[in-house]
Short mmCIF file of C-alpha atoms and ligand atoms in Angstrom, two decimals:
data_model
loop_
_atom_site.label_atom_id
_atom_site.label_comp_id
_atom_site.label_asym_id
_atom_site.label_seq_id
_atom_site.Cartn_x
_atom_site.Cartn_y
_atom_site.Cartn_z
CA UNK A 1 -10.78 -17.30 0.21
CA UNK A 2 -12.58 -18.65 -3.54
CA UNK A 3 -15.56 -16.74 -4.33
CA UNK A 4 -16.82 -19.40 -6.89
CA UNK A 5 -19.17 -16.63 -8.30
CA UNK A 6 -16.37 -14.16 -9.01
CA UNK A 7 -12.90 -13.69 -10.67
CA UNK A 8 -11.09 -12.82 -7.83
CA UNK A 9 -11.10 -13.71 -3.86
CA UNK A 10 -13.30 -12.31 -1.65
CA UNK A 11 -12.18 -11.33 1.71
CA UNK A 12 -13.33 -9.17 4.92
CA UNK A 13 -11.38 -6.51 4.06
CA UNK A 14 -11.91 -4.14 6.94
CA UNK A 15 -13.50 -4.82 10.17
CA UNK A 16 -14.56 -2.14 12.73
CA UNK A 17 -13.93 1.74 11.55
CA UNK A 18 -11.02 3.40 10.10
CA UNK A 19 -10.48 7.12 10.49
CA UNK A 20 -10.30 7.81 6.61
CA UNK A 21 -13.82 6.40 5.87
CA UNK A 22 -14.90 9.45 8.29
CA UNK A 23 -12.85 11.97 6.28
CA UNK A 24 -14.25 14.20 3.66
CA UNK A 25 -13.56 13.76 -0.07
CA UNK A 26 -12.56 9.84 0.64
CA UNK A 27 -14.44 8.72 -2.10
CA UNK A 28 -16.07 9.50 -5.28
CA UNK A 29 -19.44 9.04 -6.85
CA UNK A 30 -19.53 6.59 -9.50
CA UNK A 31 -21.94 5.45 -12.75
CA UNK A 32 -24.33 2.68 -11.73
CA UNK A 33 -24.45 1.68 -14.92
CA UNK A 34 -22.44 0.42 -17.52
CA UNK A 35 -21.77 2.33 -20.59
CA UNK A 36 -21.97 0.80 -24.17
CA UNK A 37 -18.81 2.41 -25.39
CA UNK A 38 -15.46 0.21 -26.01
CA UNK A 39 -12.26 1.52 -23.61
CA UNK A 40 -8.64 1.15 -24.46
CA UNK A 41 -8.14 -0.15 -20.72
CA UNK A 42 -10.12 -1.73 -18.09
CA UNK A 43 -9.42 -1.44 -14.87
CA UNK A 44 -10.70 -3.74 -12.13
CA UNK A 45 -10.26 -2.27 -8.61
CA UNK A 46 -11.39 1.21 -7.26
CA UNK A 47 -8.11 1.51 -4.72
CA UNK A 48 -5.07 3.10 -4.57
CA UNK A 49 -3.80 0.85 -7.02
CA UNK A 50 -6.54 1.60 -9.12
CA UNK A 51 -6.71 4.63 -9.29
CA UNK A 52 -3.01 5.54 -9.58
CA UNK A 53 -3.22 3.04 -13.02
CA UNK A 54 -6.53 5.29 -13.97
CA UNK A 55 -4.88 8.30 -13.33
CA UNK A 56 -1.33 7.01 -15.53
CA UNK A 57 -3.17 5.63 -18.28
CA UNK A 58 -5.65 8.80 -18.95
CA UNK A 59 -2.07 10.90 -18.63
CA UNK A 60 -1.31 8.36 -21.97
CA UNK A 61 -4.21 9.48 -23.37
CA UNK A 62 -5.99 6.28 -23.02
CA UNK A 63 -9.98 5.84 -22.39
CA UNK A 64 -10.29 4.27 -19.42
CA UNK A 65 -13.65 1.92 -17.63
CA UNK A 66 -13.08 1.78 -13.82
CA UNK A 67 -15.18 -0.59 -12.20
CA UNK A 68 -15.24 -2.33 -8.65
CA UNK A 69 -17.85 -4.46 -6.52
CA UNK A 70 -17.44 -2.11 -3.52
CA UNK A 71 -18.36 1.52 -3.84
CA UNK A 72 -15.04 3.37 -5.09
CA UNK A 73 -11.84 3.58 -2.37
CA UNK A 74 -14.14 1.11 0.31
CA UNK A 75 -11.66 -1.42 -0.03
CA UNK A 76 -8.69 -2.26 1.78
CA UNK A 77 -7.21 1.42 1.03
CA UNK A 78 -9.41 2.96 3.59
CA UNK A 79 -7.36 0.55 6.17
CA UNK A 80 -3.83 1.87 5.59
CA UNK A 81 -2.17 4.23 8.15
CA UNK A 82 -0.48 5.31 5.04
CA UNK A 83 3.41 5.59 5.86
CA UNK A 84 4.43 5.98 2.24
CA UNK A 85 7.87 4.58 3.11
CA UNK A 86 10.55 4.69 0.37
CA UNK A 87 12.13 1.40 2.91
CA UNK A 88 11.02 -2.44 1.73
CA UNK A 89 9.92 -4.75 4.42
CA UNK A 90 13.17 -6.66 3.91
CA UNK A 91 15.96 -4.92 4.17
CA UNK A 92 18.75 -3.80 1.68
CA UNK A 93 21.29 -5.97 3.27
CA UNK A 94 19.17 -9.18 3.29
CA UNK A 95 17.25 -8.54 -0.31
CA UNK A 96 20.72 -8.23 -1.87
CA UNK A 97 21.49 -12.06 -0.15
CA UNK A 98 17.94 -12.99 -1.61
CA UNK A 99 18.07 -11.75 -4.97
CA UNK A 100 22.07 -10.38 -5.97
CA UNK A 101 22.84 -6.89 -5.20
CA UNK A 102 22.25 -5.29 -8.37
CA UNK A 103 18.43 -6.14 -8.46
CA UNK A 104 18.05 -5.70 -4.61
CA UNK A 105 20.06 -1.82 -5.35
CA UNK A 106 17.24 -1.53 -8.33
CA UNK A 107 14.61 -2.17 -6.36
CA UNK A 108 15.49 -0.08 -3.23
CA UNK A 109 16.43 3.03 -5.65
CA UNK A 110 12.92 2.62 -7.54
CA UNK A 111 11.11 2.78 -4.26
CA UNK A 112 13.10 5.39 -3.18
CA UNK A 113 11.72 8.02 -6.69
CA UNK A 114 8.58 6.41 -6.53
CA UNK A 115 7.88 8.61 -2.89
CA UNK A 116 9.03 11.43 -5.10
CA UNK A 117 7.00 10.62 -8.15
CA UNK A 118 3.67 10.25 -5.72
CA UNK A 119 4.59 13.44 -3.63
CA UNK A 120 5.29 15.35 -7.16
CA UNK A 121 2.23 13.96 -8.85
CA UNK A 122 -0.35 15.19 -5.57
CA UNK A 123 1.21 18.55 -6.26
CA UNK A 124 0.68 18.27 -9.47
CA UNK A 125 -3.25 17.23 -9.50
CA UNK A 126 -3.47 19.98 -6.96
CA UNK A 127 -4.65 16.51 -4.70
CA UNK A 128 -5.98 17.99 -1.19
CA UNK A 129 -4.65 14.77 1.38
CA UNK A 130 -2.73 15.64 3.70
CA UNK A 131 0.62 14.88 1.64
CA UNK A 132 3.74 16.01 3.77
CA UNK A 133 7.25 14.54 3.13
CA UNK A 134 8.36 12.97 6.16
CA UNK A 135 11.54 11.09 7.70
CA UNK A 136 11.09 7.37 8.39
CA UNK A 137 12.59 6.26 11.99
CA UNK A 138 13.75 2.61 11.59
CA UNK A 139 14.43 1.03 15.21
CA UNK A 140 16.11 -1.64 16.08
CA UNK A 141 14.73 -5.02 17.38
CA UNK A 142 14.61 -8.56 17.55
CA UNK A 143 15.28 -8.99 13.80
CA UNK A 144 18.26 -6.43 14.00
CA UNK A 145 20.67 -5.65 16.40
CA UNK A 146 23.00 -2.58 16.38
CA UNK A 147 25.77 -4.10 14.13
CA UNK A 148 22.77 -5.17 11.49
CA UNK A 149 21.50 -1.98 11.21
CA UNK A 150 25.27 -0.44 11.11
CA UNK A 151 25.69 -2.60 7.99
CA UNK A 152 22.09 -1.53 6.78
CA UNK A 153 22.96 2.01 7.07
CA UNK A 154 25.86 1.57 4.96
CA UNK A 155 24.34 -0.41 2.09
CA UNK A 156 21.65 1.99 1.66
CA UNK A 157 24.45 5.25 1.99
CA UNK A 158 26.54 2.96 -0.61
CA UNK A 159 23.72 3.43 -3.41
CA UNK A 160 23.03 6.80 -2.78
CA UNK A 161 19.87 6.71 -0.42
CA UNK A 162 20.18 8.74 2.15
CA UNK A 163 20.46 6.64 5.93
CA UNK A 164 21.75 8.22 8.93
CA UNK A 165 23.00 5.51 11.47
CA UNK A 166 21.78 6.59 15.02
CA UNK A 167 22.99 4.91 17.93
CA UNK A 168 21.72 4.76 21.38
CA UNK A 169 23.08 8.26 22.78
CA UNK A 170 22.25 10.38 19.43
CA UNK A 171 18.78 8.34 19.20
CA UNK A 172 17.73 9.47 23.25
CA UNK A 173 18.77 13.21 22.31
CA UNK A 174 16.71 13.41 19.19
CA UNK A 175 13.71 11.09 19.64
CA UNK A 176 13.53 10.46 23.51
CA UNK A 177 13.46 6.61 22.48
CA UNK A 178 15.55 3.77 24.45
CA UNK A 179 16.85 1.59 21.77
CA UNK A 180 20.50 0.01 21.07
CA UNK A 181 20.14 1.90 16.96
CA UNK A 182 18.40 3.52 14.47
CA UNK A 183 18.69 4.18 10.90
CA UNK A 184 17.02 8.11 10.00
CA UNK A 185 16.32 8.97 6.57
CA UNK A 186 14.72 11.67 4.93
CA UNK A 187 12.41 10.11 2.03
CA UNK A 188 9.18 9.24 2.97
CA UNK A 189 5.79 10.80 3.25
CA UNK A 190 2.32 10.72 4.62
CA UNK A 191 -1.23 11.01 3.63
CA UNK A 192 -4.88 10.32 3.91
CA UNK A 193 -4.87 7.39 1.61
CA UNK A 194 -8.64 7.45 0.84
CA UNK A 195 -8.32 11.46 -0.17
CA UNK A 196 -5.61 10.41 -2.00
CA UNK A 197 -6.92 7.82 -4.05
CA UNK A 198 -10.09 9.53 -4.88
CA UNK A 199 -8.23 12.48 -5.88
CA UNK A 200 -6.47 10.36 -8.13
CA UNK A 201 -9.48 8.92 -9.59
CA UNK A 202 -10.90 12.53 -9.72
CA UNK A 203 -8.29 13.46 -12.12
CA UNK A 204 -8.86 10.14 -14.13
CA UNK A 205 -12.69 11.38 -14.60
CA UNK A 206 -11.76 14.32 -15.68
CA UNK A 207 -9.84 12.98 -18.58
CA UNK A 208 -11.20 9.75 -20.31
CA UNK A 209 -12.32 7.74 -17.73
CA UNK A 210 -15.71 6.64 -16.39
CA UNK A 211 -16.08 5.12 -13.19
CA UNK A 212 -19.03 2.53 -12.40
CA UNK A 213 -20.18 0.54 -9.06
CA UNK A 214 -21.34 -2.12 -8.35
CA UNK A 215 -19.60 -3.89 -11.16
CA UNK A 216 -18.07 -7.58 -9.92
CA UNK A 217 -16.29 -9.10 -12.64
CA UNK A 218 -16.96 -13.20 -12.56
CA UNK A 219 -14.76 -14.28 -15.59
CA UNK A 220 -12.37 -13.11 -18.46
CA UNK A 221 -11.12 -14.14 -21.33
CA UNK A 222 -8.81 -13.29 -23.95
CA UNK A 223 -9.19 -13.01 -27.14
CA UNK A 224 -7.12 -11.93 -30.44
CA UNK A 225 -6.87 -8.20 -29.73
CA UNK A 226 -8.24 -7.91 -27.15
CA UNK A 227 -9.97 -8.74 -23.41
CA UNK A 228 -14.03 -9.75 -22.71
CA UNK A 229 -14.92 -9.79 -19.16
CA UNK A 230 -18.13 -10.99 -17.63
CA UNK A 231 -20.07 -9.26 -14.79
CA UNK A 232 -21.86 -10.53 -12.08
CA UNK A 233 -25.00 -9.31 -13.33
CA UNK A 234 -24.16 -11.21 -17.09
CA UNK A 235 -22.98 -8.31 -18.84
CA UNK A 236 -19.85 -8.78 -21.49
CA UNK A 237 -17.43 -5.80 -21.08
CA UNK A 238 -14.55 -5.81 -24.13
CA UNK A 239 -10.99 -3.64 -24.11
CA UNK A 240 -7.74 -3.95 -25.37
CA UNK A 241 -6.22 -4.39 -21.87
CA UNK A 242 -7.84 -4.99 -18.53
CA UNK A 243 -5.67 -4.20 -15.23
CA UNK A 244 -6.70 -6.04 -11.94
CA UNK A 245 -6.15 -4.12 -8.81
CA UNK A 246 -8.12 -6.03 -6.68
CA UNK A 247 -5.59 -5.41 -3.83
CA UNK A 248 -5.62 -8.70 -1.53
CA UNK A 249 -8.52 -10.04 -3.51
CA UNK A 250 -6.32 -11.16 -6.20
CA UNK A 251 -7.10 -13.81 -8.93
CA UNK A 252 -6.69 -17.43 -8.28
CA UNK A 253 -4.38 -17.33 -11.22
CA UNK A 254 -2.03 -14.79 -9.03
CA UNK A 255 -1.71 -17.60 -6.19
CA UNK A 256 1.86 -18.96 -5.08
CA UNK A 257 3.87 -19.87 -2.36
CA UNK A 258 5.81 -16.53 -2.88
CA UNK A 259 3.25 -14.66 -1.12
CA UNK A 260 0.88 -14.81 1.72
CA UNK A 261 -2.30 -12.93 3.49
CA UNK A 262 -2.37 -12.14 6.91
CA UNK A 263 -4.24 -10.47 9.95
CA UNK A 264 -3.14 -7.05 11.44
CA UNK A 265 -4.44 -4.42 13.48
CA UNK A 266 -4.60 -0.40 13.96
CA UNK A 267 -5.99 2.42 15.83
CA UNK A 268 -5.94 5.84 15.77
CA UNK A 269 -6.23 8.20 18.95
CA UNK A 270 -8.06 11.16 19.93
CA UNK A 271 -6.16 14.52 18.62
CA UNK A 272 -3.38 14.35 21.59
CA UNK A 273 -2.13 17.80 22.76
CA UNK A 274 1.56 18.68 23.30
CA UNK A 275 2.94 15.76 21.58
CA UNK A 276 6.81 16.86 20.72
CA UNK A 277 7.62 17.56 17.59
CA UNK A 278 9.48 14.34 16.52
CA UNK A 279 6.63 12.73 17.06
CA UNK A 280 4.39 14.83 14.76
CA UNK A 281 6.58 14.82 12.29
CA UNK A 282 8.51 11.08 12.11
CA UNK A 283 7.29 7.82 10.73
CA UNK A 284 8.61 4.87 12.89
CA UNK A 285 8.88 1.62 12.65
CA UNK A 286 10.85 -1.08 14.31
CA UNK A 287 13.22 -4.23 12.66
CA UNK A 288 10.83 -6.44 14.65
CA UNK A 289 8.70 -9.40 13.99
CA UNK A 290 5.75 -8.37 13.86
CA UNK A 291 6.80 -4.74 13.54
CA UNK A 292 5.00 -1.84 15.65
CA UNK A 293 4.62 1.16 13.72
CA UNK A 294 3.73 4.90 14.30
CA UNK A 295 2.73 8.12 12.76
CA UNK A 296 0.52 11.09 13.69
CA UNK A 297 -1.78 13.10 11.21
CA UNK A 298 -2.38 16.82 10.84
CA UNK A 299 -4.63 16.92 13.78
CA UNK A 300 -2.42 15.55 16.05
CA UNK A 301 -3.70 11.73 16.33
CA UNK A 302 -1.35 9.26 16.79
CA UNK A 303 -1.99 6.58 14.15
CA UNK A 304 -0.39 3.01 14.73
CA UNK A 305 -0.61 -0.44 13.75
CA UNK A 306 0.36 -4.05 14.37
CA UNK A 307 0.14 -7.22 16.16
CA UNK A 308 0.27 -9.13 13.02
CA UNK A 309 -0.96 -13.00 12.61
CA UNK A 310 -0.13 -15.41 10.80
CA UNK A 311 -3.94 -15.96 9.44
CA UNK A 312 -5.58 -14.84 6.59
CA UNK A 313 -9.12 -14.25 8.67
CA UNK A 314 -8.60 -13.67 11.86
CA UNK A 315 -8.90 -10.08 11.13
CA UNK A 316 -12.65 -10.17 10.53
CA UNK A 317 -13.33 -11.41 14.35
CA UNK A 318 -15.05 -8.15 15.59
CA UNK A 319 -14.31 -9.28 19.25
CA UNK A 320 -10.24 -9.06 18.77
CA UNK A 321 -10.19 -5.65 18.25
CA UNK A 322 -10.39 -4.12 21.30
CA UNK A 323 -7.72 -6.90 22.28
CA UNK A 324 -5.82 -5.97 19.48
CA UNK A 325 -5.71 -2.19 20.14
CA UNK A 326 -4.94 -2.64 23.69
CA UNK A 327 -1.62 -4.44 23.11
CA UNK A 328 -0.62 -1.72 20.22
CA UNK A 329 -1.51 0.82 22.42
CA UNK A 330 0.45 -0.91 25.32
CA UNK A 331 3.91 -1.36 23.33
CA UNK A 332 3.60 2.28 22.22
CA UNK A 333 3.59 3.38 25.45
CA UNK A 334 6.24 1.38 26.38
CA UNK A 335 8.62 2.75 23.68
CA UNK A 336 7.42 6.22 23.89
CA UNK A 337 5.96 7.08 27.09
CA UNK A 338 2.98 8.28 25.74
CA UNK A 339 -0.61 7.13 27.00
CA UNK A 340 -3.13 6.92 23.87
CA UNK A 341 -6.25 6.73 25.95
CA UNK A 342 -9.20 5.31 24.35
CA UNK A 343 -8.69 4.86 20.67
CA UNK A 344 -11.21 7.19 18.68
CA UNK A 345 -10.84 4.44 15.73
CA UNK A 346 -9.67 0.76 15.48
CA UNK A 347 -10.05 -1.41 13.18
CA UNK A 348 -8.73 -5.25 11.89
CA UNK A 349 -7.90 -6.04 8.40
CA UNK A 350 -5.92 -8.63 5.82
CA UNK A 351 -2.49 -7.65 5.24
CA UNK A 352 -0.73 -8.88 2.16
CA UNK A 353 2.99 -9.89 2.67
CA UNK A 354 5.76 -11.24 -0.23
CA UNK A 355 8.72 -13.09 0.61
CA UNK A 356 11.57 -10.72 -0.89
CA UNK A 357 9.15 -7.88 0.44
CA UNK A 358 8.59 -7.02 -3.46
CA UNK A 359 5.53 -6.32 -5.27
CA UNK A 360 3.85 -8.56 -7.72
CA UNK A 361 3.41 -6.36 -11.21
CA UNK A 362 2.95 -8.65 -13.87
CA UNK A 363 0.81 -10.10 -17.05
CA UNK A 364 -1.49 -12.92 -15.41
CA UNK A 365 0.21 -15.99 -16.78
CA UNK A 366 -0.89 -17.34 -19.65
CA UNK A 367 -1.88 -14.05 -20.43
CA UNK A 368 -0.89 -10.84 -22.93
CA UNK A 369 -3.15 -8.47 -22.56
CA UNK A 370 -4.26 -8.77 -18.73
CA UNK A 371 -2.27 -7.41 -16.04
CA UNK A 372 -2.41 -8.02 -11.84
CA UNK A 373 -0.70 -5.31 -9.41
CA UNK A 374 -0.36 -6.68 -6.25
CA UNK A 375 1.30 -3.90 -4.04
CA UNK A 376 1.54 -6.04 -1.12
CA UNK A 377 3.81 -5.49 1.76
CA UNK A 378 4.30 -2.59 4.61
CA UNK A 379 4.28 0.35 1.49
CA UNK A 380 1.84 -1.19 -0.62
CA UNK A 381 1.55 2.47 -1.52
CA UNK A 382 4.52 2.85 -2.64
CA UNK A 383 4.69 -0.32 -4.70
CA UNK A 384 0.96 0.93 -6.39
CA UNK A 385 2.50 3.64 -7.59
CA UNK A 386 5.53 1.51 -9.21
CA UNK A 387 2.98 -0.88 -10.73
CA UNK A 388 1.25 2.57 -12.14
CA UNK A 389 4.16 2.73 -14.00
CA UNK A 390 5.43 -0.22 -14.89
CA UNK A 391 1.71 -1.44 -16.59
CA UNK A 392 1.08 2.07 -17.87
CA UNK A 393 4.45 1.69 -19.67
CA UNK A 394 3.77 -1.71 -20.90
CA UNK A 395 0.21 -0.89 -22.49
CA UNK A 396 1.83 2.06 -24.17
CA UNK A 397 4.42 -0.16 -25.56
CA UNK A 398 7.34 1.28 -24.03
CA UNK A 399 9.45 -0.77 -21.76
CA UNK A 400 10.74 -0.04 -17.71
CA UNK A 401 13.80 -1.09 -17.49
CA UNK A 402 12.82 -2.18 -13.67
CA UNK A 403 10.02 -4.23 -15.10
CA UNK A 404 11.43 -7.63 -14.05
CA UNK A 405 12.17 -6.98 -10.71
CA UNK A 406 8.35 -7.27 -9.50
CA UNK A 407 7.37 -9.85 -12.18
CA UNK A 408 5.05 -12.97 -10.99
CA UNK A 409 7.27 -15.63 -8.85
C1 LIG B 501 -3.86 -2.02 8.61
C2 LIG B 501 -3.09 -1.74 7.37
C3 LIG B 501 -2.07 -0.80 7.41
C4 LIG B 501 -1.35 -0.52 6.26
N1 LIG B 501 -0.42 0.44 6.33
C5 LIG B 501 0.24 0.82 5.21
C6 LIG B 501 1.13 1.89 5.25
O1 LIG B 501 1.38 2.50 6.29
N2 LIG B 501 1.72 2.26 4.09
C7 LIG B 501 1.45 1.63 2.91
O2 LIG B 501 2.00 2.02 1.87
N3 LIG B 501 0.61 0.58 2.85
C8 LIG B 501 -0.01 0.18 3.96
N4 LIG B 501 -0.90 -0.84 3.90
C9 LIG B 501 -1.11 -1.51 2.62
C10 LIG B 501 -2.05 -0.72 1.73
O3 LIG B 501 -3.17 -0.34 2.47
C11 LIG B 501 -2.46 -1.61 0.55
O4 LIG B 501 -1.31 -1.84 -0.21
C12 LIG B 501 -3.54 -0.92 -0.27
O5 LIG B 501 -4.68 -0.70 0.50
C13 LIG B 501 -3.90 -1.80 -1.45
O6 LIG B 501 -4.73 -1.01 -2.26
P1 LIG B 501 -5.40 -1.64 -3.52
O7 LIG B 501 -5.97 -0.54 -4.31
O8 LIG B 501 -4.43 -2.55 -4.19
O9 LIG B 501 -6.55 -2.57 -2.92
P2 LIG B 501 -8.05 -2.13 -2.41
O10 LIG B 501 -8.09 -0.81 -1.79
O11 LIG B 501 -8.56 -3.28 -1.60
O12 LIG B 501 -8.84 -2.04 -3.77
C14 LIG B 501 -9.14 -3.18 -4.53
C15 LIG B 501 -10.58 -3.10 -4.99
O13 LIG B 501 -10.82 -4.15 -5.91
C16 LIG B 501 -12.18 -4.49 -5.80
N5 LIG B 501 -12.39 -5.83 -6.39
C17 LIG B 501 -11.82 -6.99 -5.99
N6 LIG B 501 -12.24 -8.00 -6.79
C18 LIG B 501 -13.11 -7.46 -7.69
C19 LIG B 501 -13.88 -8.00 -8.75
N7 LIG B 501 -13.87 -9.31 -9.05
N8 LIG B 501 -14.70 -7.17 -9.45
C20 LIG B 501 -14.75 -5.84 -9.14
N9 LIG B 501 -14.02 -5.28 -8.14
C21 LIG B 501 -13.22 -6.08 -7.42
C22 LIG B 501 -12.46 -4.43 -4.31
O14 LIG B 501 -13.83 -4.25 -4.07
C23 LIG B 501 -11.59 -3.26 -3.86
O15 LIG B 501 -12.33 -2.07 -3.71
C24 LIG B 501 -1.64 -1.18 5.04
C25 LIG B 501 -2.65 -2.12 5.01
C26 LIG B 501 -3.37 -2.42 6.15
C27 LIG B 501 -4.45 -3.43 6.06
#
C-alpha cells in the first residue's frame, strides 16, 4: 500500500519468525548517521538486492551510500527459503509463446550463469552461508502433465541447460515420490539468504561503501548530473545515481498491471533425523498453482513454503499462520511421507509475482539516472543478482546485451 510520507510502499513484510533472523552473522551493523560526503551511487534498500548492487558497484570502484528504513537485511530477505533456482516461474516452453523464443532462450540461459556467478562470487568473498550447489526437482501437477513437461525437458536440453526428463518409474526409484514426471537438473543452489546478503554488504564496507539505518527516503529528484533525495528526517542526500531495491516496497512510479503482490506462507521444522539423502540434498518444487516447494538446510530442517493468495495483505494476519503451516505441512506429507511435527519457525509474508515470471531491472521512467530492481518471482535471488549486473553495467557505461529482457513493462 501508499505510504504518503515515503517514496516507496510500505508493507508488512514478514509476520511471525523466520529461521534466518535467528542465525548468526544475518545482519550487519550500520552508521546511524548520515555522512556529509558526496557518493558516486546511492543505494536504497539493505536486501539481497541491495547488497549484491553494493557489492558490484564497489567491485567498479565506485563509492557507495547504503541506506534503508529497516535495520540492514530485516526486510523481506530474511523471509526467503532461498532455493536459488536457475528455473523461471514460467516455464521455457510457455515464456517462448509469451515473448518469441529467442528472448525467452536469453532469459532462461542468463538465469541459468547467474546461479554460477552467485555461487562463484560467495567463494570468492570467502561468504560463510551455507552455499551448496544443488539439483532442482521440478514435479509435475495441475499446470503440467507428463507430455508438458516432456516438451519442457526438451526446450531447456535444446539450449544447452541441462534437464533430465524423469518419468513415473525412474522418479519412484530415485526420489520415492508418486508423480506422473519430473524434470532433474543440476544448476541450482542453496543458502542462508540473510548470511548471504550481509556478507555481501560486508564486502561492500570494506571497499567504498558506508552503510546507514534508519534512513527512509520520502522524495527524489533529478537533476542535471545528478540525483537529490530527501529523508524522512529532512535531510538532502545528492549522487550521481541512486538504485532502489526496496524489494516489494517498490515506488509508485514502478506500478503496472504487469506485476502483482501476493500472500504466501513457510515453515521450517525441527532438525529431522534420518531423512534420505535426496531429500537433503534436492530442491523441489511442483508445476502447480500455487506451487509447494521444499528444501532442507545443513542441519537437517526441512524448509518449505506455499499456500499462496491472491492478496497483497493477507500475509500480515498473525492468526493464519498456524493455518497456513498446517496445510504446507499436510501436502508435504502427502507427497513425501514425511511427518514435520511442530514447525520450529513459520512465518507469512508478501510475495512479488510478474506475468512472464521476469524481473523488473530498469531506469524509473521518466528517469536517467535512477534505477528500480524488482527481483520478483519464485528466484527473486536469482533475478537480484542479474539486476546486480545489469545496473552495475549501466552506471559504468557499459552495456548487457540482456538488458532489455527485464526492462519496465
Ligand atoms: C516466503 C518467501 C519465500 C521465498 N523463497 C524464495 C526462494 O526460495 N528463492 C528465491 O530466490 N527467492 C525467494 N523469495 C523471494 C526473495 O525473498 C525476494 O526476492 C527477496 O527477499 C527480495 O529482496 P530485496 O533485497 O529486493 O528486498 P528486501 O529484502 O525487502 O529489501 C528491501 C529493503 O528496502 C527497504 N526500503 C524500502 N523502501 C525504503 C525507503 N523508502 N527508504 C529506505 N529503505 C527502504 C526496506 O526496509 C527493505 O529492508 C521468497 C520470498 C518469500 C516472501
Amino acid at each position: 500500500m501508499p505510504d504518503h510520507d515515503s517514496a516507496t510502499r510500505s508493507e508488512n513484510l514478514r509476520t511471525g519468525v523466520s529461521l534466518w533472523t535467528r542465525t548468526p552473522n544475518s545482519t550487519v551493523a550500520a552508521e546511524r548517521t548520515l555522512p556529509r560526503q558526496r557518493f558516486d551511487v546511492i543505494v536504497v534498500g539493505a536486501g539481497i538486492s541491495g547488497a549484491l548492487v553494493a557489492e558490484a558497484l564497489t567491485r567498479d570502484g565506485k563509492s557507495v551510500l547504503i541506506v534503508d528504513r529497516r535495520p540492514p537485511v530485516r526486510g523481506s530477505t530474511p523471509a526467503s527459503t532461498a532455493m536459488i533456482l536457475h528455473e523461471i516461474d514460467v516455464p521455457l516452453v510457455r515464456l517462448r509463446r509469451k515473448i518469441g523464443d529467442a528472448k525467452a532462450n536469453a532469459a532462461w540461459r542468463r538465469s541459468a550463469r547467474s546461479v554460477d556467478h552467485l555461487i562463484a562470487l560467495t567463494e570468492r568473498l570467502g561468504i560463510d552461508c551455507g552455499m551448496e550447489r544443488k539439483p532442482a526437482l521440478y514435479l509435475a501437477g495441475d499446470e503440467m502433465g507428463v507430455r508438458a513437461l516432456k516438451a519442457e525437458a526438451a526446450a531447456r536440453a535444446e539450449i544447452g541447460i541441462d534437464a533430465a526428463y524423469l518419468d513415473r518409474a525412474a522418479l519412484g526409484e530415485r526420489f520415492d515420490l508418486d508423480r506422473p514426471a519430473a524434470i532433474l537438473s543440476s544448476m541450482s543452489a542453496s543458502a542462508n539468504p540473510a548470511q548471504l546478503a550481509a556478507g555481501l554488504l560486508k564486502a561492500a564496507l570494506a571497499r567504498k561503501a558506508r552503510l546507514v539505518s534508519p534512513v527512509d527516503i520520502s522524495d527524489m529528484a533529478e537533476l542535471p548530473g545528478g540525483v537529490a533525495l530527501a529523508t524522512r528526517d529532512g535531510a538532502v542526500l545528492t549522487a550521481e545515481h541512486v538504485v532502489f531495491s526496496t524489494g516489494y516496497e517498490f515506488l509508485p512510479q514502478m506500478e503496472s498491471a504487469a506485476h502483482s503482490v501476493v500472500s504466501t506462507w513457510a515453515l521450517a521444522s525441527k532438525p529431522l533425523r534420518r531423512l534420505p539423502a535426496w531429500l537433503k540434498e534436492t530442491l523441489v518444487w511442483e508445476a502447480s498453482d500455487p506451487y509447494l516447494y521444499f528444501r532442507a538446510d545443513a542441519a537437517g530442517r526441512i524448509i518449505v513454503g506455499g499456500e499462496d493468495e491472491a492478496s497483497e495483505d493477507s500475509n500480515s494476519d498473525p492468526d493464519k499462520i498456524g493455518k497456513k503451516a498446517k496445510a504446507i505441512a499436510g501436502k508435504f506429507k502427502a507427497l513425501t511421507g514425511f511427518d514435520l511435527g511442530k514447525p520450529a519457525y513459520a512465518w507469512g509474508a508478501p510475495f512479488g509475482i510478474t506475468r512472464d515470471g521476469l524481473p523488473i531491472i530498469d531506469r524509473v521512467p521518466g528517469h536517467e539516472r535512477v534505477f528500480a530492481i524488482m527481483g520478483f518471482g519464485g528466484n527473486g535471488i536469482t533475478f537480484s543478482t542479474i539486476a546486480a549486473e545489469i545496473v552495475s553495467a549501466a552506471i559504468a557505461g557499459r552495456r548487457d546485451p540482456d538488458a532489455d529482457l527485464f526492462a519496465y513493462r
